[in-house]
CSV table of C-alpha atoms and ligand atoms in Angstrom, one decimal:
chain,number,residue,atom,x,y,z
A,1,MET,CA,69.4,102.9,-44.8
A,2,LEU,CA,67.7,104.0,-48.1
A,3,ASN,CA,68.1,101.7,-51.0
A,4,ARG,CA,69.9,104.1,-53.5
A,5,LYS,CA,69.6,102.1,-56.9
A,6,ARG,CA,65.9,101.2,-56.2
A,7,LEU,CA,65.2,105.0,-55.7
A,8,LEU,CA,67.2,105.6,-59.0
A,9,ASN,CA,65.4,102.8,-60.6
A,10,ALA,CA,62.0,104.1,-59.3
A,11,ALA,CA,63.1,107.8,-60.9
A,12,LYS,CA,64.0,106.4,-64.3
A,13,LYS,CA,61.0,104.1,-64.5
A,14,PHE,CA,58.2,106.7,-63.5
A,15,GLY,CA,59.8,110.0,-63.8
A,16,THR,CA,60.1,112.7,-61.6
A,17,PRO,CA,59.0,114.5,-59.6
A,18,LEU,CA,57.6,111.2,-57.6
A,19,TYR,CA,56.8,109.9,-54.3
A,20,PHE,CA,58.3,106.8,-53.7
A,21,TYR,CA,57.0,104.6,-50.6
A,22,ASP,CA,58.4,101.4,-49.1
A,23,ALA,CA,55.7,99.3,-47.8
A,24,ASP,CA,58.1,97.3,-45.6
A,25,ILE,CA,58.9,100.5,-43.9
A,26,ILE,CA,55.3,101.2,-43.1
A,27,ARG,CA,54.8,97.3,-42.0
A,28,ARG,CA,58.2,97.8,-39.7
A,29,GLN,CA,56.6,101.0,-38.2
A,30,ILE,CA,53.1,99.3,-37.6
A,31,SER,CA,54.5,96.3,-35.9
A,32,TYR,CA,57.0,98.7,-33.7
A,33,PHE,CA,53.9,100.6,-32.7
A,34,GLN,CA,52.0,97.4,-31.6
A,35,ASP,CA,54.9,96.1,-30.0
A,36,ALA,CA,55.5,99.3,-27.8
A,37,PHE,CA,51.9,99.0,-26.5
A,38,ARG,CA,51.5,94.9,-26.8
A,39,THR,CA,50.4,94.8,-23.1
A,40,PHE,CA,47.5,97.3,-23.3
A,41,PRO,CA,44.2,96.6,-24.9
A,42,VAL,CA,45.1,98.8,-27.8
A,43,GLN,CA,43.7,99.9,-31.2
A,44,ILE,CA,45.7,101.9,-33.7
A,45,ARG,CA,43.8,104.2,-36.0
A,46,TYR,CA,46.1,105.8,-38.9
A,47,ALA,CA,45.4,109.3,-39.4
A,48,MET,CA,44.6,109.4,-42.9
A,49,LYS,CA,45.0,113.2,-43.2
A,50,SER,CA,48.9,112.5,-43.3
A,51,ASN,CA,48.8,110.5,-46.6
A,52,SER,CA,45.5,109.4,-47.9
A,53,ASN,CA,46.5,107.4,-50.9
A,54,ILE,CA,44.1,104.5,-51.1
A,55,SER,CA,47.0,102.0,-51.5
A,56,ILE,CA,48.4,103.1,-48.2
A,57,LEU,CA,45.1,102.9,-46.7
A,58,LYS,CA,44.5,99.5,-48.3
A,59,LEU,CA,47.7,98.5,-46.6
A,60,MET,CA,47.0,99.6,-43.3
A,61,LEU,CA,43.7,97.5,-43.7
A,62,LYS,CA,45.3,94.7,-44.3
A,63,GLU,CA,47.8,95.1,-41.3
A,64,GLY,CA,45.1,95.7,-39.0
A,65,VAL,CA,44.7,99.3,-38.4
A,66,GLY,CA,41.9,101.5,-38.3
A,67,LEU,CA,41.7,105.0,-39.2
A,68,ASP,CA,41.3,108.5,-37.9
A,69,THR,CA,39.5,111.0,-40.4
A,70,VAL,CA,38.7,114.6,-40.3
A,71,SER,CA,36.1,114.8,-43.1
A,72,ILE,CA,33.1,113.1,-44.3
A,73,PRO,CA,35.1,112.5,-47.9
A,74,GLU,CA,38.0,110.6,-45.4
A,75,ILE,CA,35.4,108.8,-43.9
A,76,GLN,CA,33.8,107.7,-47.4
A,77,THR,CA,37.1,106.8,-48.9
A,78,GLY,CA,37.9,104.5,-46.0
A,79,LEU,CA,34.6,102.6,-46.4
A,80,LEU,CA,35.2,102.4,-50.0
A,81,MET,CA,38.4,100.7,-49.3
A,82,GLY,CA,36.8,98.1,-46.9
A,83,PHE,CA,37.4,99.7,-43.3
A,84,GLN,CA,34.2,99.0,-41.4
A,85,PRO,CA,32.8,101.9,-39.8
A,86,GLU,CA,33.8,100.6,-35.9
A,87,GLN,CA,37.1,100.9,-37.4
A,88,ILE,CA,37.0,104.9,-38.3
A,89,VAL,CA,37.0,107.5,-35.8
A,90,PHE,CA,36.0,110.9,-36.7
A,91,THR,CA,37.8,113.9,-35.0
A,92,PRO,CA,36.6,117.0,-37.0
A,93,ASN,CA,37.5,120.4,-36.1
A,94,LEU,CA,35.0,123.3,-35.9
A,95,VAL,CA,32.6,121.9,-38.4
A,96,ASP,CA,28.9,122.4,-39.5
A,97,PHE,CA,27.0,120.1,-37.2
A,98,ASN,CA,25.6,118.4,-40.3
A,99,GLU,CA,29.2,116.8,-40.4
A,100,ILE,CA,28.6,115.3,-37.3
A,101,ARG,CA,25.1,114.1,-38.1
A,102,GLU,CA,26.5,112.4,-41.3
A,103,ALA,CA,29.3,110.7,-39.4
A,104,VAL,CA,26.7,109.2,-37.0
A,105,LYS,CA,24.7,108.1,-39.9
A,106,LEU,CA,27.8,106.4,-41.6
A,107,GLY,CA,28.3,104.6,-38.0
A,108,THR,CA,31.8,106.0,-37.0
A,109,SER,CA,33.0,106.8,-33.7
A,110,LEU,CA,33.0,110.5,-33.0
A,111,ASN,CA,35.1,113.2,-31.1
A,112,ILE,CA,33.2,116.4,-30.0
A,113,GLU,CA,35.6,119.2,-29.7
A,114,ASN,CA,33.4,122.4,-29.2
A,115,LEU,CA,30.6,123.0,-26.5
A,116,SER,CA,28.5,124.3,-29.5
A,117,ASN,CA,28.3,120.9,-31.2
A,118,LEU,CA,28.3,119.1,-28.1
A,119,GLU,CA,25.2,120.9,-27.1
A,120,LYS,CA,23.6,120.1,-30.5
A,121,PHE,CA,24.4,116.6,-30.4
A,122,GLY,CA,22.9,116.1,-27.0
A,123,ARG,CA,19.6,118.0,-28.3
A,124,GLU,CA,19.5,115.4,-31.2
A,125,TYR,CA,20.5,112.6,-30.1
A,126,GLY,CA,20.2,112.6,-26.1
A,127,SER,CA,21.9,109.5,-24.8
A,128,SER,CA,21.2,107.3,-27.8
A,129,LYS,CA,24.3,107.6,-29.6
A,130,SER,CA,27.6,108.1,-27.8
A,131,CYS,CA,30.6,110.4,-28.3
A,132,PHE,CA,34.3,110.8,-27.4
A,133,ILE,CA,35.1,114.4,-26.1
A,134,ARG,CA,38.1,116.0,-27.2
A,135,LEU,CA,40.1,117.6,-24.4
A,136,ASN,CA,42.7,120.3,-24.3
A,137,PRO,CA,44.7,119.6,-21.0
A,138,HIS,CA,46.9,123.3,-21.4
A,139,ILE,CA,50.2,121.3,-21.5
A,140,ILE,CA,52.9,123.4,-23.2
A,141,ALA,CA,54.2,120.7,-25.4
A,142,GLU,CA,57.5,120.9,-27.1
A,143,SER,CA,57.7,121.9,-30.8
A,144,GLN,CA,59.9,123.0,-33.6
A,145,THR,CA,57.3,125.6,-34.4
A,146,GLU,CA,54.5,127.5,-32.9
A,147,LYS,CA,52.2,126.5,-35.8
A,148,VAL,CA,51.8,122.8,-34.6
A,149,ALA,CA,51.6,122.9,-31.1
A,150,ASN,CA,48.8,122.3,-30.2
A,151,TRP,CA,48.6,121.5,-26.2
A,152,HIS,CA,48.5,124.9,-25.0
A,153,ASN,CA,46.0,127.2,-24.0
A,154,GLN,CA,46.1,129.4,-27.1
A,155,SER,CA,45.5,126.5,-29.2
A,156,LYS,CA,42.0,126.0,-31.4
A,157,PHE,CA,42.1,122.3,-30.4
A,158,GLY,CA,39.8,120.5,-27.7
A,159,ILE,CA,37.6,121.5,-24.8
A,160,SER,CA,39.5,123.7,-22.5
A,161,LEU,CA,39.9,122.1,-19.1
A,162,ASN,CA,38.8,125.8,-17.8
A,163,LEU,CA,35.3,124.9,-19.3
A,164,PHE,CA,34.8,121.7,-17.5
A,165,ASP,CA,32.0,122.6,-15.4
A,166,LYS,CA,30.1,123.7,-18.5
A,167,LEU,CA,30.8,120.8,-20.2
A,168,HIS,CA,29.6,118.4,-17.4
A,169,GLU,CA,26.7,120.7,-17.5
A,170,ILE,CA,25.9,120.0,-21.3
A,171,ILE,CA,26.4,116.1,-20.5
A,172,SER,CA,24.2,116.0,-17.9
A,173,LYS,CA,21.4,118.0,-19.4
A,174,TYR,CA,20.9,115.8,-22.4
A,175,GLY,CA,22.2,112.6,-20.8
A,176,ILE,CA,24.9,112.4,-23.5
A,177,VAL,CA,27.2,108.9,-23.1
A,178,VAL,CA,30.8,109.9,-23.5
A,179,ASP,CA,32.3,106.7,-23.9
A,180,GLY,CA,35.7,108.0,-24.7
A,181,ILE,CA,38.1,110.8,-23.9
A,182,HIS,CA,40.9,112.3,-26.7
A,183,LEU,CA,43.7,114.1,-26.2
A,184,HIS,CA,45.9,115.2,-29.0
A,185,SER,CA,49.2,116.8,-29.5
A,186,SER,CA,50.4,117.4,-33.1
A,187,HIS,CA,53.7,115.7,-33.8
A,188,VAL,CA,55.4,117.6,-31.0
A,189,ILE,CA,55.9,114.7,-28.2
A,190,MET,CA,59.4,114.3,-28.2
A,191,LYS,CA,60.0,113.2,-24.4
A,192,THR,CA,58.1,110.5,-22.5
A,193,GLU,CA,57.7,112.9,-19.8
A,194,VAL,CA,55.3,115.2,-21.8
A,195,PHE,CA,53.3,112.1,-22.8
A,196,LEU,CA,53.1,111.2,-19.3
A,197,LYS,CA,51.9,114.6,-18.1
A,198,GLY,CA,49.0,114.3,-20.3
A,199,ALA,CA,48.0,111.0,-19.3
A,200,GLU,CA,47.8,111.7,-16.0
A,201,ILE,CA,45.6,114.4,-16.4
A,202,ILE,CA,43.3,112.5,-18.2
A,203,PHE,CA,43.5,109.8,-15.9
A,204,ASN,CA,42.5,111.7,-13.2
A,205,LEU,CA,39.5,113.5,-15.2
A,206,ALA,CA,38.1,109.9,-16.5
A,207,GLN,CA,36.4,109.4,-12.8
A,208,ASP,CA,33.8,112.0,-14.1
A,209,PHE,CA,32.9,109.9,-16.9
A,210,PRO,CA,30.9,107.0,-15.8
A,211,HIS,CA,30.6,105.6,-19.2
A,212,LEU,CA,34.0,105.5,-20.1
A,213,LYS,CA,35.3,102.8,-22.4
A,214,TYR,CA,38.3,104.3,-24.3
A,215,ILE,CA,41.0,106.9,-23.9
A,216,ASP,CA,42.6,108.3,-27.4
A,217,PHE,CA,45.9,109.8,-27.4
A,218,GLY,CA,45.6,111.0,-30.7
A,219,GLY,CA,48.9,111.0,-33.0
A,220,GLY,CA,52.0,113.3,-32.5
A,221,ILE,CA,54.7,111.0,-32.3
A,222,LYS,CA,57.4,112.9,-33.4
A,223,VAL,CA,59.6,111.0,-36.3
A,224,PRO,CA,63.0,111.3,-37.3
A,225,HIS,CA,63.7,113.9,-40.2
A,226,TYR,CA,67.3,112.6,-41.1
A,227,ALA,CA,68.8,109.4,-40.2
A,228,GLY,CA,70.1,109.5,-36.5
A,229,GLU,CA,67.7,112.0,-35.1
A,230,LYS,CA,66.8,111.5,-31.5
A,231,VAL,CA,63.1,110.8,-31.0
A,232,ILE,CA,60.7,109.4,-28.1
A,233,ASP,CA,61.3,105.6,-27.6
A,234,LEU,CA,57.8,104.2,-28.0
A,235,LYS,CA,59.0,100.8,-26.0
A,236,GLU,CA,60.1,103.4,-23.1
A,237,LEU,CA,57.2,105.2,-23.3
A,238,GLY,CA,54.6,102.3,-23.2
A,239,ASN,CA,56.9,100.4,-20.1
A,240,ALA,CA,56.4,104.1,-18.2
A,241,LEU,CA,52.8,104.2,-19.1
A,242,LYS,CA,52.0,100.9,-17.7
A,243,PRO,CA,52.0,101.1,-14.3
A,244,LYS,CA,50.3,104.4,-14.4
A,245,TYR,CA,47.8,102.8,-16.4
A,246,ASN,CA,47.3,99.7,-14.4
A,247,ALA,CA,46.8,102.0,-11.4
A,248,PHE,CA,44.1,103.9,-13.1
A,249,CYS,CA,42.1,100.9,-14.4
A,250,ASN,CA,42.2,99.5,-10.8
A,251,LYS,CA,40.8,102.8,-9.4
A,252,LEU,CA,38.3,102.6,-12.1
A,253,GLY,CA,37.4,99.2,-11.6
A,254,LYS,CA,37.3,98.6,-15.4
A,255,LYS,CA,40.0,98.4,-18.2
A,256,ILE,CA,39.9,101.0,-20.5
A,257,GLU,CA,41.0,100.6,-24.0
A,258,LEU,CA,43.6,102.9,-25.5
A,259,TRP,CA,43.9,104.6,-28.9
A,260,PHE,CA,46.2,106.0,-30.9
A,261,GLU,CA,46.1,108.0,-34.2
A,262,PRO,CA,49.6,108.0,-35.4
A,263,GLY,CA,50.0,109.4,-38.8
A,264,ARG,CA,53.4,110.3,-39.9
A,265,PHE,CA,55.0,107.8,-37.5
A,266,LEU,CA,53.4,105.1,-39.6
A,267,VAL,CA,54.1,106.5,-43.3
A,268,GLY,CA,56.7,109.3,-42.9
A,269,GLU,CA,60.0,107.5,-43.2
A,270,SER,CA,58.4,105.4,-45.8
A,271,GLY,CA,58.1,108.4,-48.2
A,272,THR,CA,60.6,109.6,-50.6
A,273,LEU,CA,60.5,112.6,-52.7
A,274,LEU,CA,62.6,112.2,-55.9
A,275,THR,CA,63.6,114.8,-57.7
A,276,GLN,CA,65.8,115.8,-60.6
A,277,VAL,CA,68.2,119.0,-60.5
A,278,LYS,CA,67.3,120.9,-63.8
A,279,VAL,CA,69.6,124.0,-63.3
A,280,LEU,CA,72.7,124.7,-61.0
A,281,LYS,CA,73.0,128.3,-60.7
A,282,SER,CA,75.1,130.8,-58.4
A,283,ASN,CA,74.5,134.5,-57.4
A,284,GLY,CA,78.3,134.7,-56.5
A,285,LEU,CA,77.2,134.1,-52.9
A,286,VAL,CA,75.0,131.0,-52.8
A,287,ASP,CA,75.1,127.9,-55.0
A,288,PHE,CA,71.7,126.8,-56.3
A,289,ALA,CA,70.3,123.5,-57.2
A,290,GLY,CA,66.9,124.2,-58.9
A,291,VAL,CA,65.1,121.2,-58.7
A,292,ASP,CA,61.9,119.8,-60.6
A,293,SER,CA,59.5,120.6,-57.7
A,294,GLY,CA,59.0,122.9,-55.0
A,295,PHE,CA,56.7,123.9,-51.9
A,296,ASN,CA,53.7,122.7,-54.2
A,297,HIS,CA,54.7,119.4,-54.0
A,298,LEU,CA,56.5,119.5,-50.3
A,299,ILE,CA,55.5,122.4,-48.4
A,300,ARG,CA,57.0,121.3,-44.9
A,301,PRO,CA,60.4,123.4,-45.1
A,302,MET,CA,58.7,126.6,-46.3
A,303,PHE,CA,55.8,126.2,-43.8
A,304,TYR,CA,57.2,124.7,-40.7
A,305,ASP,CA,60.6,125.2,-41.2
A,306,ALA,CA,60.9,121.4,-41.4
A,307,TYR,CA,64.2,119.7,-42.0
A,308,HIS,CA,64.1,116.7,-44.4
A,309,GLU,CA,67.4,115.2,-45.1
A,310,ILE,CA,68.6,115.6,-49.0
A,311,LEU,CA,70.7,113.0,-50.7
A,312,ASN,CA,72.4,112.9,-53.9
A,313,LEU,CA,71.7,109.5,-55.2
A,314,SER,CA,73.7,110.1,-58.5
A,315,ASN,CA,76.7,111.3,-57.1
A,316,PRO,CA,77.0,109.7,-53.8
A,317,ASP,CA,80.8,109.4,-53.6
A,318,ALA,CA,81.6,113.0,-54.7
A,319,LYS,CA,83.0,115.3,-52.3
A,320,LYS,CA,80.5,117.5,-50.3
A,321,LYS,CA,79.6,121.3,-51.3
A,322,LYS,CA,77.5,123.5,-49.9
A,323,TYR,CA,73.8,124.3,-51.9
A,324,THR,CA,70.6,125.6,-51.4
A,325,VAL,CA,68.3,123.3,-52.9
A,326,VAL,CA,65.3,125.2,-54.5
A,327,GLY,CA,62.1,124.6,-56.6
A,328,ASN,CA,60.9,126.0,-59.4
A,329,LEU,CA,58.1,128.1,-58.2
A,330,CYS,CA,58.0,132.1,-58.7
A,331,GLU,CA,58.5,132.7,-55.4
A,332,ILE,CA,61.1,132.1,-52.4
A,333,ASP,CA,60.8,128.1,-52.6
A,334,ASN,CA,63.6,126.4,-50.3
A,335,PHE,CA,64.1,122.8,-49.5
A,336,ALA,CA,67.2,123.3,-47.8
A,337,LYS,CA,69.5,126.0,-47.0
A,338,ASN,CA,73.6,125.7,-47.4
A,339,ARG,CA,73.1,122.3,-47.1
A,340,LEU,CA,76.3,120.2,-47.7
A,341,LEU,CA,75.8,117.5,-50.4
A,342,ASN,CA,77.6,115.6,-52.5
A,343,GLU,CA,78.7,117.3,-55.2
A,344,ILE,CA,75.7,118.1,-57.6
A,345,ARG,CA,75.5,118.0,-61.4
A,346,GLU,CA,72.6,119.0,-63.4
A,347,GLY,CA,70.6,116.0,-63.9
A,348,ASP,CA,71.5,114.3,-60.8
A,349,ILE,CA,68.2,112.6,-58.8
A,350,LEU,CA,67.9,114.3,-55.3
A,351,ALA,CA,66.2,112.2,-52.4
A,352,ILE,CA,64.2,114.1,-50.1
A,353,THR,CA,63.7,111.9,-47.5
A,354,HIS,CA,61.2,111.2,-44.6
A,355,ALA,CA,58.6,112.9,-46.6
A,356,GLY,CA,56.1,110.1,-46.8
A,357,GLY,CA,53.6,111.9,-44.2
A,358,TYR,CA,52.1,115.6,-44.7
A,359,GLY,CA,53.9,115.4,-48.0
A,360,TYR,CA,51.4,114.4,-51.1
A,361,SER,CA,48.4,115.1,-48.7
A,362,MET,CA,49.6,119.0,-48.7
A,363,VAL,CA,50.3,119.0,-52.5
A,364,SER,CA,48.7,122.0,-54.5
A,365,GLN,CA,48.7,122.7,-58.5
A,366,TYR,CA,50.3,126.2,-57.5
A,367,ASN,CA,51.8,127.8,-60.8
A,368,SER,CA,49.9,125.4,-62.8
A,369,ARG,CA,52.1,122.5,-62.2
A,370,PHE,CA,51.4,119.2,-62.1
A,371,ARG,CA,51.1,117.2,-59.0
A,372,PRO,CA,53.8,114.3,-58.7
A,373,ALA,CA,53.0,110.4,-59.5
A,374,GLU,CA,53.2,108.4,-56.5
A,375,ALA,CA,54.9,104.5,-56.7
A,376,MET,CA,55.3,101.8,-54.0
A,377,VAL,CA,57.5,99.2,-53.6
A,378,THR,CA,56.2,96.3,-52.0
A,379,GLY,CA,58.7,93.1,-51.7
A,380,ASP,CA,60.6,93.8,-54.9
A,381,LYS,CA,57.5,94.8,-57.0
A,382,MET,CA,57.1,98.5,-57.9
A,383,GLN,CA,54.0,100.0,-58.7
A,384,LEU,CA,52.7,103.3,-59.5
A,385,ILE,CA,50.1,104.2,-57.0
A,386,ARG,CA,48.8,107.6,-58.5
A,387,GLU,CA,49.2,108.9,-62.0
A,388,ARG,CA,51.0,112.4,-62.3
A,389,ASP,CA,48.4,115.1,-63.4
A,390,THR,CA,47.9,116.1,-67.0
A,391,LEU,CA,46.7,119.4,-68.1
A,392,ASP,CA,43.3,117.6,-67.9
A,393,ASP,CA,43.6,117.5,-64.2
A,394,LEU,CA,44.5,121.4,-64.1
A,395,LEU,CA,41.6,122.6,-66.0
A,396,ARG,CA,38.9,119.8,-64.3
A,397,ASN,CA,36.3,121.7,-62.5
A,398,GLN,CA,36.9,125.1,-64.2
A,399,ILE,CA,34.3,126.8,-66.0
A,400,GLU,CA,34.9,128.8,-69.1
A,401,ILE,CA,32.4,131.7,-69.1
A,402,SER,CA,31.6,134.2,-72.1
A,403,PHE,CA,32.2,138.0,-71.9
B,1,LIG,N1,45.0,112.8,-34.7
B,1,LIG,C1,44.6,114.0,-34.8
B,1,LIG,C2,43.3,114.6,-34.0
B,1,LIG,C3,45.2,115.3,-35.2
B,1,LIG,O1,45.1,116.4,-35.3
B,1,LIG,C4,46.6,114.6,-35.9
B,1,LIG,C5,47.1,115.6,-36.8
B,1,LIG,C6,46.9,113.4,-35.8
B,1,LIG,C7,46.0,112.5,-35.4
B,1,LIG,C8,48.2,112.6,-36.5
B,1,LIG,O2,49.3,113.4,-36.1
B,1,LIG,P1,50.7,112.8,-36.7
B,1,LIG,O3,51.0,111.4,-35.9
B,1,LIG,O4,50.6,112.7,-37.8
B,1,LIG,O5,51.7,113.9,-35.9
B,1,LIG,N2,50.8,119.4,-41.8
B,1,LIG,C9,51.5,119.0,-40.4
B,1,LIG,C10,50.9,118.5,-39.3
B,1,LIG,C11,49.7,118.7,-38.7
B,1,LIG,C12,49.0,117.5,-38.1
B,1,LIG,C13,47.6,117.9,-37.6
B,1,LIG,N3,47.0,116.9,-37.1
B,1,LIG,C14,53.0,118.6,-40.8
B,1,LIG,O6,53.2,118.5,-42.1
B,1,LIG,O7,53.8,118.7,-39.8
């Protein structure tokens, strides 16, 4: 349940548009995750691409969660925030080998997802450094949109199982120590069976990796985007995985540590985008509520057709009417189409919920508008965790030449 009063206070105190996070929800999600896999040796590495605000990273660190990173600056930020290199895994996609070199230098674990870089890794390090291999098991995962369905054979992610022979050829040619296998699907896992199918494939393949210590299941646990949406039950998943995992470890004769890289699962629900209705407008057919935000601040509805719940915090008891909630960008910019909302007046504050993951981390300055501020409540303390942009931020790094 959203704390309406607190959100309204935050909008008043910090202004809108504002990303507002509840630290208690992040803590709750972490313990829920830990609890679901309590009986396994497990490590949680937060996928910081979902939200890389340093205060959120600090909270993760405090709660004993490591980091999943995809770029060198993400690693550097993690290190700056006090994470140890061994708490960080680097899972880049199709990057220049120099980034891999850099990660090795910084001491993180490393996922390799293409044969080209694996070959370079072998040539450079032989068996002196270990790595994980990211595999693509060709499972058609469930997904709201094709854009995020990664476990299928058209996907650019991971090393295809069709290349398994070639993969092993490179590994033995250089004596590469593969101590982990990684399998990730992006937020499309809605059913325990899909996850278990992926796990079974990995458990079967694992026997071909004699140095194996870890299996990394990546992220991809779907979260609800509105109250009551049905999603996977992690506890049930943990219980269903357990016998398969036990049989697998017995067969291998050793305990394999499981890693997970949840992003949105940890932060999605904690974040709300608060925005103010500036203009009500009708074209005779549709009633538009125009807000002081847009897909420059939350791209998910436009980019993925993602559904985010919207609440009118200022007029919660009013009767419901249909609105198309739109942003102020100079093109189609919908947050929601024909959505039933409590009657909206100009000046009302709307909450766009479940926006903590891939919300701020995908903002832009399109239309030369300022990126929003971010604030967080922990206990009863409400604090800014990022200033709103200013004109200086828009102009930073631009160079004016003379003509
Ligand atoms: N691990 C790896 C290797 C990943 O590629 C991702 C997400 C994660 C973990 C975290 O996945 P999560 O638990 O957050 O689903 N911008 C899109 C999502 C892209 C996800 C990319 N990879 C969105 O807004 O839905």
